């Protein structure tokens, strides 16, 4: 049957080989053959989870301490503290986010990191294909989004999975609930739509926009923004299905690799 993954590290060897093989489609043309081989083997390593430490640390901290925080990602933070945290991560310091670290500072740090990536997480190259999924029938949208995710570089794919997993968890705590003793637990109010509105423009865009461009939005830009939000919302709400590999696709990948890159298949089969 199909398989679902929460991280590369959760896969057994056979599953990881198939899933990771899906991510070999975008080698840099300028790389030497030796570098390509090394990078391919690295991307096939099930214990090498290519998620930036800052992203994983922020997600873990917010999952542990911030799921009940009302307006998480919308409440202001201390720019000074966020800058200090970011500089520590940038210097390679082993930053440990503790309970005393402000939820809003950590949330702002995660947003800033994604916003300031030189190339957005979903890549400029795939901007138009991601947006055009909205033109498809609903049952085709998910399968097309899944194929586009397979085209992302391994690091982007792993990071996207971690982020969507986290955002889905946040959205799952948006509404007020009642505990076993009848006490009301306040929701964080951050629905998938609210989260997509905040994160969408940072994950998917053609070019960075200046403050001036944002202050005078054209109708075309407004429509573009609405489309971005819709795509990211669908990804948050369906993240588990997006990272499910069907048996048919598993077979297609292996057959294709046998024809196009037998060295990779040989490497996979010898990794037992």
PDB file of C-alpha atoms in Angstrom:
ATOM      1  CA  UNK A   1       0.000   0.000   0.000  1.00  0.00           C
ATOM      2  CA  UNK A   2       0.912   3.681   0.054  1.00  0.00           C
ATOM      3  CA  UNK A   3       3.254   4.944   2.712  1.00  0.00           C
ATOM      4  CA  UNK A   4       3.241   8.086   4.822  1.00  0.00           C
ATOM      5  CA  UNK A   5       6.285   9.668   6.404  1.00  0.00           C
ATOM      6  CA  UNK A   6       6.841  12.172   9.174  1.00  0.00           C
ATOM      7  CA  UNK A   7      10.558  12.477   8.497  1.00  0.00           C
ATOM      8  CA  UNK A   8      13.282  10.707   6.621  1.00  0.00           C
ATOM      9  CA  UNK A   9      14.453   9.245   9.892  1.00  0.00           C
ATOM     10  CA  UNK A  10      11.099   7.509  10.417  1.00  0.00           C
ATOM     11  CA  UNK A  11      11.478   5.373   7.290  1.00  0.00           C
ATOM     12  CA  UNK A  12      12.821   1.890   7.142  1.00  0.00           C
ATOM     13  CA  UNK A  13      15.552   1.249   4.573  1.00  0.00           C
ATOM     14  CA  UNK A  14      13.317   0.034   1.740  1.00  0.00           C
ATOM     15  CA  UNK A  15      10.879   2.920   2.074  1.00  0.00           C
ATOM     16  CA  UNK A  16      13.570   5.564   2.406  1.00  0.00           C
ATOM     17  CA  UNK A  17      15.279   4.409  -0.766  1.00  0.00           C
ATOM     18  CA  UNK A  18      12.112   4.843  -2.773  1.00  0.00           C
ATOM     19  CA  UNK A  19      11.086   8.169  -1.307  1.00  0.00           C
ATOM     20  CA  UNK A  20      14.525   9.710  -1.456  1.00  0.00           C
ATOM     21  CA  UNK A  21      14.950   8.533  -5.041  1.00  0.00           C
ATOM     22  CA  UNK A  22      12.077  10.821  -5.956  1.00  0.00           C
ATOM     23  CA  UNK A  23      14.183  13.829  -5.002  1.00  0.00           C
ATOM     24  CA  UNK A  24      17.042  13.338  -7.456  1.00  0.00           C
ATOM     25  CA  UNK A  25      15.586  15.324 -10.305  1.00  0.00           C
ATOM     26  CA  UNK A  26      17.333  18.683  -9.960  1.00  0.00           C
ATOM     27  CA  UNK A  27      21.134  18.220  -9.926  1.00  0.00           C
ATOM     28  CA  UNK A  28      23.127  21.434 -10.491  1.00  0.00           C
ATOM     29  CA  UNK A  29      24.563  21.369 -14.003  1.00  0.00           C
ATOM     30  CA  UNK A  30      27.798  22.977 -12.873  1.00  0.00           C
ATOM     31  CA  UNK A  31      28.625  20.216 -10.397  1.00  0.00           C
ATOM     32  CA  UNK A  32      31.376  17.747 -11.122  1.00  0.00           C
ATOM     33  CA  UNK A  33      30.432  14.090 -11.490  1.00  0.00           C
ATOM     34  CA  UNK A  34      32.023  13.332  -8.132  1.00  0.00           C
ATOM     35  CA  UNK A  35      30.023  16.086  -6.403  1.00  0.00           C
ATOM     36  CA  UNK A  36      26.811  14.880  -8.024  1.00  0.00           C
ATOM     37  CA  UNK A  37      27.415  11.322  -6.855  1.00  0.00           C
ATOM     38  CA  UNK A  38      28.213  12.515  -3.341  1.00  0.00           C
ATOM     39  CA  UNK A  39      25.117  14.706  -3.148  1.00  0.00           C
ATOM     40  CA  UNK A  40      22.898  11.929  -4.490  1.00  0.00           C
ATOM     41  CA  UNK A  41      24.163   9.507  -1.882  1.00  0.00           C
ATOM     42  CA  UNK A  42      23.720  12.148   0.810  1.00  0.00           C
ATOM     43  CA  UNK A  43      20.110  12.726  -0.236  1.00  0.00           C
ATOM     44  CA  UNK A  44      19.485   8.974  -0.069  1.00  0.00           C
ATOM     45  CA  UNK A  45      20.761   8.658   3.486  1.00  0.00           C
ATOM     46  CA  UNK A  46      17.742   8.004   5.745  1.00  0.00           C
ATOM     47  CA  UNK A  47      19.528   9.294   8.846  1.00  0.00           C
ATOM     48  CA  UNK A  48      20.492  12.576   7.200  1.00  0.00           C
ATOM     49  CA  UNK A  49      17.453  14.786   7.603  1.00  0.00           C
ATOM     50  CA  UNK A  50      18.046  17.971   5.672  1.00  0.00           C
ATOM     51  CA  UNK A  51      16.143  20.503   7.780  1.00  0.00           C
ATOM     52  CA  UNK A  52      17.930  23.660   8.960  1.00  0.00           C
ATOM     53  CA  UNK A  53      18.550  23.500  12.700  1.00  0.00           C
ATOM     54  CA  UNK A  54      16.888  26.875  13.193  1.00  0.00           C
ATOM     55  CA  UNK A  55      13.659  25.673  11.570  1.00  0.00           C
ATOM     56  CA  UNK A  56      13.502  22.418  13.512  1.00  0.00           C
ATOM     57  CA  UNK A  57      14.393  24.115  16.820  1.00  0.00           C
ATOM     58  CA  UNK A  58      11.719  26.789  16.361  1.00  0.00           C
ATOM     59  CA  UNK A  59       9.063  24.226  15.396  1.00  0.00           C
ATOM     60  CA  UNK A  60       9.899  21.997  18.362  1.00  0.00           C
ATOM     61  CA  UNK A  61       9.822  24.927  20.791  1.00  0.00           C
ATOM     62  CA  UNK A  62       6.479  26.212  19.521  1.00  0.00           C
ATOM     63  CA  UNK A  63       4.959  22.718  19.482  1.00  0.00           C
ATOM     64  CA  UNK A  64       5.989  22.266  23.109  1.00  0.00           C
ATOM     65  CA  UNK A  65       5.155  25.695  24.501  1.00  0.00           C
ATOM     66  CA  UNK A  66       3.079  27.702  22.018  1.00  0.00           C
ATOM     67  CA  UNK A  67       0.135  25.709  20.676  1.00  0.00           C
ATOM     68  CA  UNK A  68      -2.317  27.399  23.061  1.00  0.00           C
ATOM     69  CA  UNK A  69      -0.882  30.885  22.511  1.00  0.00           C
ATOM     70  CA  UNK A  70      -3.612  33.103  21.066  1.00  0.00           C
ATOM     71  CA  UNK A  71      -2.537  34.874  17.894  1.00  0.00           C
ATOM     72  CA  UNK A  72       0.778  33.064  17.590  1.00  0.00           C
ATOM     73  CA  UNK A  73       2.645  34.565  14.575  1.00  0.00           C
ATOM     74  CA  UNK A  74       0.501  37.709  14.756  1.00  0.00           C
ATOM     75  CA  UNK A  75       1.545  39.229  18.087  1.00  0.00           C
ATOM     76  CA  UNK A  76       4.606  41.489  18.055  1.00  0.00           C
ATOM     77  CA  UNK A  77       8.043  40.389  19.239  1.00  0.00           C
ATOM     78  CA  UNK A  78      11.256  41.954  20.520  1.00  0.00           C
ATOM     79  CA  UNK A  79      13.336  42.825  17.446  1.00  0.00           C
ATOM     80  CA  UNK A  80      16.450  42.979  19.602  1.00  0.00           C
ATOM     81  CA  UNK A  81      15.958  39.481  21.061  1.00  0.00           C
ATOM     82  CA  UNK A  82      15.031  38.005  17.675  1.00  0.00           C
ATOM     83  CA  UNK A  83      18.148  39.517  16.104  1.00  0.00           C
ATOM     84  CA  UNK A  84      20.293  38.123  18.921  1.00  0.00           C
ATOM     85  CA  UNK A  85      18.823  34.625  18.495  1.00  0.00           C
ATOM     86  CA  UNK A  86      19.314  34.769  14.760  1.00  0.00           C
ATOM     87  CA  UNK A  87      22.944  35.848  15.114  1.00  0.00           C
ATOM     88  CA  UNK A  88      23.589  32.945  17.499  1.00  0.00           C
ATOM     89  CA  UNK A  89      22.158  30.450  15.004  1.00  0.00           C
ATOM     90  CA  UNK A  90      24.122  32.102  12.181  1.00  0.00           C
ATOM     91  CA  UNK A  91      27.370  31.740  14.138  1.00  0.00           C
ATOM     92  CA  UNK A  92      26.747  28.024  14.591  1.00  0.00           C
ATOM     93  CA  UNK A  93      26.235  28.294  18.338  1.00  0.00           C
ATOM     94  CA  UNK A  94      24.361  25.332  19.828  1.00  0.00           C
ATOM     95  CA  UNK A  95      21.239  27.338  20.650  1.00  0.00           C
ATOM     96  CA  UNK A  96      18.845  25.609  23.040  1.00  0.00           C
ATOM     97  CA  UNK A  97      15.408  27.211  23.117  1.00  0.00           C
ATOM     98  CA  UNK A  98      14.075  26.974  26.668  1.00  0.00           C
ATOM     99  CA  UNK A  99      10.649  27.649  28.161  1.00  0.00           C
ATOM    100  CA  UNK A 100      11.719  31.179  29.123  1.00  0.00           C
ATOM    101  CA  UNK A 101      12.270  32.113  25.479  1.00  0.00           C
ATOM    102  CA  UNK A 102       9.310  34.196  24.310  1.00  0.00           C
ATOM    103  CA  UNK A 103       6.867  32.312  22.084  1.00  0.00           C
ATOM    104  CA  UNK A 104       6.477  35.405  19.924  1.00  0.00           C
ATOM    105  CA  UNK A 105      10.236  35.889  19.536  1.00  0.00           C
ATOM    106  CA  UNK A 106      10.669  32.301  18.347  1.00  0.00           C
ATOM    107  CA  UNK A 107       7.661  32.608  16.022  1.00  0.00           C
ATOM    108  CA  UNK A 108       9.115  35.804  14.541  1.00  0.00           C
ATOM    109  CA  UNK A 109      12.504  34.124  14.086  1.00  0.00           C
ATOM    110  CA  UNK A 110      10.928  31.299  12.068  1.00  0.00           C
ATOM    111  CA  UNK A 111       8.998  33.742   9.878  1.00  0.00           C
ATOM    112  CA  UNK A 112      12.093  35.879   9.280  1.00  0.00           C
ATOM    113  CA  UNK A 113      14.224  32.900   8.316  1.00  0.00           C
ATOM    114  CA  UNK A 114      11.720  31.766   5.689  1.00  0.00           C
ATOM    115  CA  UNK A 115      11.169  35.311   4.439  1.00  0.00           C
ATOM    116  CA  UNK A 116      14.881  36.007   3.985  1.00  0.00           C
ATOM    117  CA  UNK A 117      15.799  32.829   2.100  1.00  0.00           C
ATOM    118  CA  UNK A 118      17.595  33.823  -1.153  1.00  0.00           C
ATOM    119  CA  UNK A 119      15.250  31.524  -3.080  1.00  0.00           C
ATOM    120  CA  UNK A 120      11.834  30.826  -1.508  1.00  0.00           C
ATOM    121  CA  UNK A 121      11.244  27.366  -0.061  1.00  0.00           C
ATOM    122  CA  UNK A 122       8.969  26.369  -2.962  1.00  0.00           C
ATOM    123  CA  UNK A 123      11.484  27.952  -5.413  1.00  0.00           C
ATOM    124  CA  UNK A 124      10.882  30.676  -7.995  1.00  0.00           C
ATOM    125  CA  UNK A 125      11.312  28.124 -10.757  1.00  0.00           C
ATOM    126  CA  UNK A 126       8.165  26.276  -9.663  1.00  0.00           C
ATOM    127  CA  UNK A 127       6.103  29.367  -8.808  1.00  0.00           C
ATOM    128  CA  UNK A 128       3.862  29.233 -11.881  1.00  0.00           C
ATOM    129  CA  UNK A 129       3.234  25.453 -11.740  1.00  0.00           C
ATOM    130  CA  UNK A 130       2.249  25.686  -8.051  1.00  0.00           C
ATOM    131  CA  UNK A 131      -0.174  28.556  -8.764  1.00  0.00           C
ATOM    132  CA  UNK A 132      -1.606  26.793 -11.809  1.00  0.00           C
ATOM    133  CA  UNK A 133      -2.689  23.820  -9.686  1.00  0.00           C
ATOM    134  CA  UNK A 134      -5.671  25.999  -8.748  1.00  0.00           C
ATOM    135  CA  UNK A 135      -6.918  25.690 -12.337  1.00  0.00           C
ATOM    136  CA  UNK A 136      -7.248  21.919 -12.010  1.00  0.00           C
ATOM    137  CA  UNK A 137     -10.161  19.847 -10.780  1.00  0.00           C
ATOM    138  CA  UNK A 138     -10.051  19.363  -6.982  1.00  0.00           C
ATOM    139  CA  UNK A 139      -9.136  15.674  -7.217  1.00  0.00           C
ATOM    140  CA  UNK A 140      -6.208  16.502  -9.509  1.00  0.00           C
ATOM    141  CA  UNK A 141      -4.846  19.355  -7.409  1.00  0.00           C
ATOM    142  CA  UNK A 142      -3.365  17.191  -4.665  1.00  0.00           C
ATOM    143  CA  UNK A 143      -1.675  14.722  -6.992  1.00  0.00           C
ATOM    144  CA  UNK A 144      -0.155  17.600  -8.969  1.00  0.00           C
ATOM    145  CA  UNK A 145       1.031  19.367  -5.814  1.00  0.00           C
ATOM    146  CA  UNK A 146       2.628  16.102  -4.736  1.00  0.00           C
ATOM    147  CA  UNK A 147       4.532  15.780  -8.015  1.00  0.00           C
ATOM    148  CA  UNK A 148       5.727  19.390  -7.734  1.00  0.00           C
ATOM    149  CA  UNK A 149       7.007  18.684  -4.221  1.00  0.00           C
ATOM    150  CA  UNK A 150       9.020  15.773  -5.637  1.00  0.00           C
ATOM    151  CA  UNK A 151      10.749  18.284  -7.927  1.00  0.00           C
ATOM    152  CA  UNK A 152      12.046  20.326  -4.987  1.00  0.00           C
ATOM    153  CA  UNK A 153      15.669  19.905  -3.892  1.00  0.00           C
ATOM    154  CA  UNK A 154      15.960  17.428  -0.973  1.00  0.00           C
ATOM    155  CA  UNK A 155      16.606  20.136   1.631  1.00  0.00           C
ATOM    156  CA  UNK A 156      13.574  22.135   0.484  1.00  0.00           C
ATOM    157  CA  UNK A 157      11.414  19.007   0.470  1.00  0.00           C
ATOM    158  CA  UNK A 158      12.466  17.959   3.984  1.00  0.00           C
ATOM    159  CA  UNK A 159      12.058  21.493   5.328  1.00  0.00           C
ATOM    160  CA  UNK A 160       8.642  21.866   3.702  1.00  0.00           C
ATOM    161  CA  UNK A 161       7.496  18.608   5.274  1.00  0.00           C
ATOM    162  CA  UNK A 162       8.655  19.712   8.730  1.00  0.00           C
ATOM    163  CA  UNK A 163       7.016  23.111   8.334  1.00  0.00           C
ATOM    164  CA  UNK A 164       3.689  21.772   7.035  1.00  0.00           C
ATOM    165  CA  UNK A 165       3.606  19.183   9.807  1.00  0.00           C
ATOM    166  CA  UNK A 166       4.088  21.974  12.332  1.00  0.00           C
ATOM    167  CA  UNK A 167       1.555  24.358  10.758  1.00  0.00           C
ATOM    168  CA  UNK A 168      -1.016  21.564  10.582  1.00  0.00           C
ATOM    169  CA  UNK A 169      -0.498  20.958  14.301  1.00  0.00           C
ATOM    170  CA  UNK A 170      -0.936  24.673  15.051  1.00  0.00           C
ATOM    171  CA  UNK A 171      -4.148  24.784  12.994  1.00  0.00           C
ATOM    172  CA  UNK A 172      -5.394  21.732  14.905  1.00  0.00           C
ATOM    173  CA  UNK A 173      -5.337  23.845  18.078  1.00  0.00           C
ATOM    174  CA  UNK A 174      -7.109  26.879  16.582  1.00  0.00           C
ATOM    175  CA  UNK A 175     -10.540  26.281  18.101  1.00  0.00           C
ATOM    176  CA  UNK A 176     -11.576  26.404  21.750  1.00  0.00           C
ATOM    177  CA  UNK A 177     -11.960  22.960  23.311  1.00  0.00           C
ATOM    178  CA  UNK A 178     -12.972  21.468  26.647  1.00  0.00           C
ATOM    179  CA  UNK A 179     -10.745  19.187  28.712  1.00  0.00           C
ATOM    180  CA  UNK A 180     -11.874  16.028  30.542  1.00  0.00           C
ATOM    181  CA  UNK A 181     -12.776  18.093  33.604  1.00  0.00           C
ATOM    182  CA  UNK A 182     -15.021  20.395  31.634  1.00  0.00           C
ATOM    183  CA  UNK A 183     -12.586  23.303  31.695  1.00  0.00           C
ATOM    184  CA  UNK A 184     -12.404  25.370  28.533  1.00  0.00           C
ATOM    185  CA  UNK A 185      -9.065  25.392  26.709  1.00  0.00           C
ATOM    186  CA  UNK A 186      -8.621  28.514  24.631  1.00  0.00           C
ATOM    187  CA  UNK A 187      -7.662  27.912  21.011  1.00  0.00           C
ATOM    188  CA  UNK A 188      -4.846  29.844  19.341  1.00  0.00           C
ATOM    189  CA  UNK A 189      -7.242  31.189  16.638  1.00  0.00           C
ATOM    190  CA  UNK A 190      -4.683  30.383  13.912  1.00  0.00           C
ATOM    191  CA  UNK A 191      -6.672  28.430  11.330  1.00  0.00           C
ATOM    192  CA  UNK A 192      -5.072  26.999   8.204  1.00  0.00           C
ATOM    193  CA  UNK A 193      -6.291  30.078   6.312  1.00  0.00           C
ATOM    194  CA  UNK A 194      -4.726  32.462   8.841  1.00  0.00           C
ATOM    195  CA  UNK A 195      -1.442  30.535   8.752  1.00  0.00           C
ATOM    196  CA  UNK A 196      -1.420  30.415   4.947  1.00  0.00           C
ATOM    197  CA  UNK A 197      -2.031  34.167   4.865  1.00  0.00           C
ATOM    198  CA  UNK A 198       1.053  34.729   7.028  1.00  0.00           C
ATOM    199  CA  UNK A 199       3.407  32.108   5.589  1.00  0.00           C
ATOM    200  CA  UNK A 200       2.242  31.887   1.972  1.00  0.00           C
ATOM    201  CA  UNK A 201       4.001  35.016   0.638  1.00  0.00           C
ATOM    202  CA  UNK A 202       7.260  33.867   2.268  1.00  0.00           C
ATOM    203  CA  UNK A 203       7.108  30.337   0.831  1.00  0.00           C
ATOM    204  CA  UNK A 204       5.952  31.087  -2.700  1.00  0.00           C
ATOM    205  CA  UNK A 205       6.777  34.214  -4.699  1.00  0.00           C
ATOM    206  CA  UNK A 206       8.317  35.265  -8.002  1.00  0.00           C
ATOM    207  CA  UNK A 207      10.446  38.043  -6.570  1.00  0.00           C
ATOM    208  CA  UNK A 208      10.939  39.869  -3.318  1.00  0.00           C
ATOM    209  CA  UNK A 209       8.577  42.827  -2.963  1.00  0.00           C
ATOM    210  CA  UNK A 210       9.579  46.166  -1.517  1.00  0.00           C
ATOM    211  CA  UNK A 211       7.539  47.959   1.132  1.00  0.00           C
ATOM    212  CA  UNK A 212       6.515  50.445  -1.556  1.00  0.00           C
ATOM    213  CA  UNK A 213       5.116  47.665  -3.711  1.00  0.00           C
ATOM    214  CA  UNK A 214       3.130  46.337  -0.786  1.00  0.00           C
ATOM    215  CA  UNK A 215       1.716  49.752   0.143  1.00  0.00           C
ATOM    216  CA  UNK A 216       0.153  50.251  -3.297  1.00  0.00           C
ATOM    217  CA  UNK A 217      -1.116  46.828  -4.284  1.00  0.00           C
ATOM    218  CA  UNK A 218      -2.425  46.450  -7.801  1.00  0.00           C
ATOM    219  CA  UNK A 219      -5.461  44.266  -8.415  1.00  0.00           C
ATOM    220  CA  UNK A 220      -3.172  41.768 -10.158  1.00  0.00           C
ATOM    221  CA  UNK A 221      -0.939  41.566  -7.099  1.00  0.00           C
ATOM    222  CA  UNK A 222      -3.977  41.102  -4.855  1.00  0.00           C
ATOM    223  CA  UNK A 223      -5.176  38.207  -7.022  1.00  0.00           C
ATOM    224  CA  UNK A 224      -1.681  36.735  -6.959  1.00  0.00           C
ATOM    225  CA  UNK A 225      -1.616  36.938  -3.171  1.00  0.00           C
ATOM    226  CA  UNK A 226      -5.016  35.239  -2.924  1.00  0.00           C
ATOM    227  CA  UNK A 227      -3.782  32.407  -5.151  1.00  0.00           C
ATOM    228  CA  UNK A 228      -0.612  31.933  -3.093  1.00  0.00           C
ATOM    229  CA  UNK A 229      -2.643  31.743   0.106  1.00  0.00           C
ATOM    230  CA  UNK A 230      -5.038  29.197  -1.433  1.00  0.00           C
ATOM    231  CA  UNK A 231      -2.170  26.920  -2.532  1.00  0.00           C
ATOM    232  CA  UNK A 232      -0.410  27.026   0.837  1.00  0.00           C
ATOM    233  CA  UNK A 233      -3.673  26.499   2.732  1.00  0.00           C
ATOM    234  CA  UNK A 234      -4.358  23.350   0.698  1.00  0.00           C
ATOM    235  CA  UNK A 235      -0.848  22.116   1.469  1.00  0.00           C
ATOM    236  CA  UNK A 236      -1.282  22.696   5.212  1.00  0.00           C
ATOM    237  CA  UNK A 237      -4.636  20.909   5.266  1.00  0.00           C
ATOM    238  CA  UNK A 238      -3.389  17.937   3.223  1.00  0.00           C
ATOM    239  CA  UNK A 239       0.250  17.633   4.239  1.00  0.00           C
ATOM    240  CA  UNK A 240      -0.017  13.928   5.149  1.00  0.00           C
ATOM    241  CA  UNK A 241      -1.470  12.988   1.756  1.00  0.00           C
ATOM    242  CA  UNK A 242       1.150  15.093  -0.036  1.00  0.00           C
ATOM    243  CA  UNK A 243       3.931  12.993   1.473  1.00  0.00           C
ATOM    244  CA  UNK A 244       2.299   9.639   0.730  1.00  0.00           C
ATOM    245  CA  UNK A 245       4.021   7.615  -2.002  1.00  0.00           C
ATOM    246  CA  UNK A 246       1.717   5.268  -3.920  1.00  0.00           C
ATOM    247  CA  UNK A 247       2.851   1.732  -4.892  1.00  0.00           C
ATOM    248  CA  UNK A 248       2.512   2.591  -8.600  1.00  0.00           C
ATOM    249  CA  UNK A 249       4.758   5.602  -8.239  1.00  0.00           C
ATOM    250  CA  UNK A 250       7.297   3.594  -6.246  1.00  0.00           C
ATOM    251  CA  UNK A 251       7.528   1.103  -9.128  1.00  0.00           C
ATOM    252  CA  UNK A 252       7.760   3.859 -11.731  1.00  0.00           C
ATOM    253  CA  UNK A 253      10.636   5.481  -9.843  1.00  0.00           C
ATOM    254  CA  UNK A 254      12.638   2.275  -9.659  1.00  0.00           C
ATOM    255  CA  UNK A 255      12.059   1.455 -13.329  1.00  0.00           C
ATOM    256  CA  UNK A 256      13.012   4.983 -14.361  1.00  0.00           C
ATOM    257  CA  UNK A 257      16.151   4.919 -12.231  1.00  0.00           C
ATOM    258  CA  UNK A 258      17.193   1.585 -13.725  1.00  0.00           C
ATOM    259  CA  UNK A 259      17.040   3.177 -17.158  1.00  0.00           C
ATOM    260  CA  UNK A 260      18.508   6.596 -16.376  1.00  0.00           C
ATOM    261  CA  UNK A 261      20.801   6.153 -13.388  1.00  0.00           C
ATOM    262  CA  UNK A 262      21.711   2.513 -12.667  1.00  0.00           C
ATOM    263  CA  UNK A 263      24.536   3.670 -10.366  1.00  0.00           C
ATOM    264  CA  UNK A 264      21.957   5.062  -7.954  1.00  0.00           C
ATOM    265  CA  UNK A 265      19.961   1.821  -8.040  1.00  0.00           C
ATOM    266  CA  UNK A 266      23.161  -0.116  -7.363  1.00  0.00           C
ATOM    267  CA  UNK A 267      23.897   2.164  -4.402  1.00  0.00           C
ATOM    268  CA  UNK A 268      20.373   1.701  -3.053  1.00  0.00           C
ATOM    269  CA  UNK A 269      20.441  -2.075  -3.351  1.00  0.00           C
ATOM    270  CA  UNK A 270      23.806  -2.312  -1.594  1.00  0.00           C
ATOM    271  CA  UNK A 271      22.578  -0.242   1.357  1.00  0.00           C
ATOM    272  CA  UNK A 272      21.240  -2.986   3.599  1.00  0.00           C
TER     273      UNK A 272
END
